[in-house]
Short mmCIF file of C-alpha atoms in Angstrom, two decimals:
data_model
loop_
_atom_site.label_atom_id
_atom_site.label_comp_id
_atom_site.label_asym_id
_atom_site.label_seq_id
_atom_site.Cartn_x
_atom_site.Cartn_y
_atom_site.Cartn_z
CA UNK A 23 63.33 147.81 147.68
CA UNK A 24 61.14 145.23 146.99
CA UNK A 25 57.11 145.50 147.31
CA UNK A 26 55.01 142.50 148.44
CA UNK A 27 51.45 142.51 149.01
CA UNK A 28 48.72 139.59 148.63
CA UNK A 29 45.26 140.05 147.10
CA UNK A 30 42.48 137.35 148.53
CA UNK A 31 40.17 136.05 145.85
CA UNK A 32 37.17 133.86 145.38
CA UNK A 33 37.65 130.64 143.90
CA UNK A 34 35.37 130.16 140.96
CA UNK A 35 33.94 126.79 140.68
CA UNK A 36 34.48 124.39 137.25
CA UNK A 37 32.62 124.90 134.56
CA UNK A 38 31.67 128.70 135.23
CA UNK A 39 30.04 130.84 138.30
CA UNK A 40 26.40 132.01 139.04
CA UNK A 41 26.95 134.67 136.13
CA UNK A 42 27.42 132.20 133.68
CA UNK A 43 24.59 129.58 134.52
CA UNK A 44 22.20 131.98 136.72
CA UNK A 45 21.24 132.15 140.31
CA UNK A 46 18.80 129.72 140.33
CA UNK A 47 21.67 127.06 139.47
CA UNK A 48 23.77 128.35 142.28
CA UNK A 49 20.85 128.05 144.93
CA UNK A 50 18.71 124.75 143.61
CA UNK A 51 16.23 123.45 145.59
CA UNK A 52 17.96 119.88 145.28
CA UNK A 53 21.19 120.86 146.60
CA UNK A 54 19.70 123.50 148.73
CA UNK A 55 20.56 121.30 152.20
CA UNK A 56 24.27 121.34 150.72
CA UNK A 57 26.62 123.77 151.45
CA UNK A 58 29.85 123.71 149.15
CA UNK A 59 32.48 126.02 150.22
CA UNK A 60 34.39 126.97 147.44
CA UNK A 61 37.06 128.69 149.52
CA UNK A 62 39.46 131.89 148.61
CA UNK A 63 43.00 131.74 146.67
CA UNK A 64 45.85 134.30 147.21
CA UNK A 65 47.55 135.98 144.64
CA UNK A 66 51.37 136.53 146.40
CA UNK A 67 52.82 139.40 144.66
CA UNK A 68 56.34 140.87 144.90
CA UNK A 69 57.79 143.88 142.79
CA UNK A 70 61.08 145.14 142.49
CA UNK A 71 61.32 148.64 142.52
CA UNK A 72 64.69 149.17 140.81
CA UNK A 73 63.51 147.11 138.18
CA UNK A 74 59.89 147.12 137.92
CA UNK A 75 59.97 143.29 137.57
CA UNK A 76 56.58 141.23 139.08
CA UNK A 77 56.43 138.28 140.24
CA UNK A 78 53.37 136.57 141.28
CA UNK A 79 51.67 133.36 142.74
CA UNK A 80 48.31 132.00 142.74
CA UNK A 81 48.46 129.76 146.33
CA UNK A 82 45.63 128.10 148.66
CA UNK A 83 46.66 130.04 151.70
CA UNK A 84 48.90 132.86 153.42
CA UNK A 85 50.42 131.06 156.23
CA UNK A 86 53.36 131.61 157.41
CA UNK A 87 55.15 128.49 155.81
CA UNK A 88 53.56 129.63 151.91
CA UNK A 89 54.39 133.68 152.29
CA UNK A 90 57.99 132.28 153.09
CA UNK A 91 58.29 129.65 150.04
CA UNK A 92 56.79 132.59 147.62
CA UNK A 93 59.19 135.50 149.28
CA UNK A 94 62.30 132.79 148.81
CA UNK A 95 61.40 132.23 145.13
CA UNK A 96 60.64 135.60 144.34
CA UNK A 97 64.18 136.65 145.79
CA UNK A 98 65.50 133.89 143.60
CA UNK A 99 64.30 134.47 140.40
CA UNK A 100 64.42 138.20 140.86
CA UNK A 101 67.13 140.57 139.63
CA UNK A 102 66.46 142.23 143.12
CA UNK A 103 69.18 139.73 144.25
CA UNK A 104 71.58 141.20 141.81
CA UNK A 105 71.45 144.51 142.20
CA UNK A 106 71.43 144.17 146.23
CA UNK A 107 67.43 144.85 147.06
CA UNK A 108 68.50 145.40 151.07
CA UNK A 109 64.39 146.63 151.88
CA UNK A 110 61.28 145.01 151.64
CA UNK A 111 57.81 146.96 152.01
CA UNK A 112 55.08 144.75 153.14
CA UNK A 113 51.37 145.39 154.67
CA UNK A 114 51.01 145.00 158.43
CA UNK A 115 49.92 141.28 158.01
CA UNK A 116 50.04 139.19 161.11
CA UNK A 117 52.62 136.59 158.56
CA UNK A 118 54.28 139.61 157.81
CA UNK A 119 55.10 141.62 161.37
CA UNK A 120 55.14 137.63 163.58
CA UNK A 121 56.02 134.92 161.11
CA UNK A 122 59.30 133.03 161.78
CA UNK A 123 59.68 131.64 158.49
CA UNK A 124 58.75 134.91 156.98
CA UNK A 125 61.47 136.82 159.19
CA UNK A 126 64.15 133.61 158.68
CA UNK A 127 63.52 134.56 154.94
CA UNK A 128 64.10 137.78 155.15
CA UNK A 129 66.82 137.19 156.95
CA UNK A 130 68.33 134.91 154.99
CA UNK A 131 68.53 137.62 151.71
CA UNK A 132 69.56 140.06 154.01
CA UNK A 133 66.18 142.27 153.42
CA UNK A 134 65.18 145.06 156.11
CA UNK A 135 61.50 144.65 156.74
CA UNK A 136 59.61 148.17 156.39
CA UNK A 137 56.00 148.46 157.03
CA UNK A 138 53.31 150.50 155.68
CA UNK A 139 51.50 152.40 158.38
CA UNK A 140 47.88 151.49 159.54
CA UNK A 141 44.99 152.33 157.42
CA UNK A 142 47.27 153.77 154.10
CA UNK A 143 47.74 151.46 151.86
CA UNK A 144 48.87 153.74 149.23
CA UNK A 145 51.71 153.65 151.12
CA UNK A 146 52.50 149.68 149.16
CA UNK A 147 50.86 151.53 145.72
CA UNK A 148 53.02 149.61 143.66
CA UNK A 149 51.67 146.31 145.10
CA UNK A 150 48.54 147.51 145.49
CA UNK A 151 48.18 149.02 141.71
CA UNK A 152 49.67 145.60 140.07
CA UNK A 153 46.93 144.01 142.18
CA UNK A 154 44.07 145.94 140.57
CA UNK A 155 45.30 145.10 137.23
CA UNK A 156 45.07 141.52 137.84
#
């Protein structure tokens, strides 16, 4: 079985945050009329269970085109394709439960989508765990 969750994070701007140069610099009355939007990244995780072998990807987004690219390398540079990973555990994403490329994917390596139900994401606590350490 192979776990695969994705963790939404706040970009942090070049040359440091409001920690590192105050909150006075991040709210300046010259650039007040300015709004910068930093934006999120997504850290796409996978983890083999049989193995205990993470893989991971920083990426702008989690469409259904970039959940699909990360799931196909994961699955290719995993040993999960050796030793015949036939499930995959996932959150109940909208990419996850209605993407075509995601489902083509999984299709593709043969994987049996499982999801987690509602509201219990200990369910995914391998996932979710390798997340936290990050």
């Amino acid at each position: 079985m192979v776990h695969v969750d994705v963790k939404r994070l706040g970009r942090i701007p070049t040359g440091g945050g409001w920690r590192l140069h105050g909150r006075h610099a991040a709210i300046s009355v010259a650039n007040r009329h300015k709004t910068t939007k930093i934006g999120y990244d997504y850290v796409h995780t996978a983890i083999d269970d049989r193995t205990q072998l993470a893989y991971s990807e920083v990426l702008p987004d989690e469409k259904d085109l970039t959940s699909a690219g990360f799931l196909h390398r994961a699955m290719r540079c995993s040993p999960a394709t050796t030793c015949g990973a036939r499930r995959l555990l996932t959150d109940n994403a909208p990419v996850h439960r209605r993407g075509t490329n995601w489902g083509w994917v999984c299709t593709a390596w043969g994987l049996r989508r499982r999801f987690i139900k509602p509201g219990c994401p200990w369910t995914n606590g391998k996932a979710e765990r390798f997340n936290r350490t990050l």
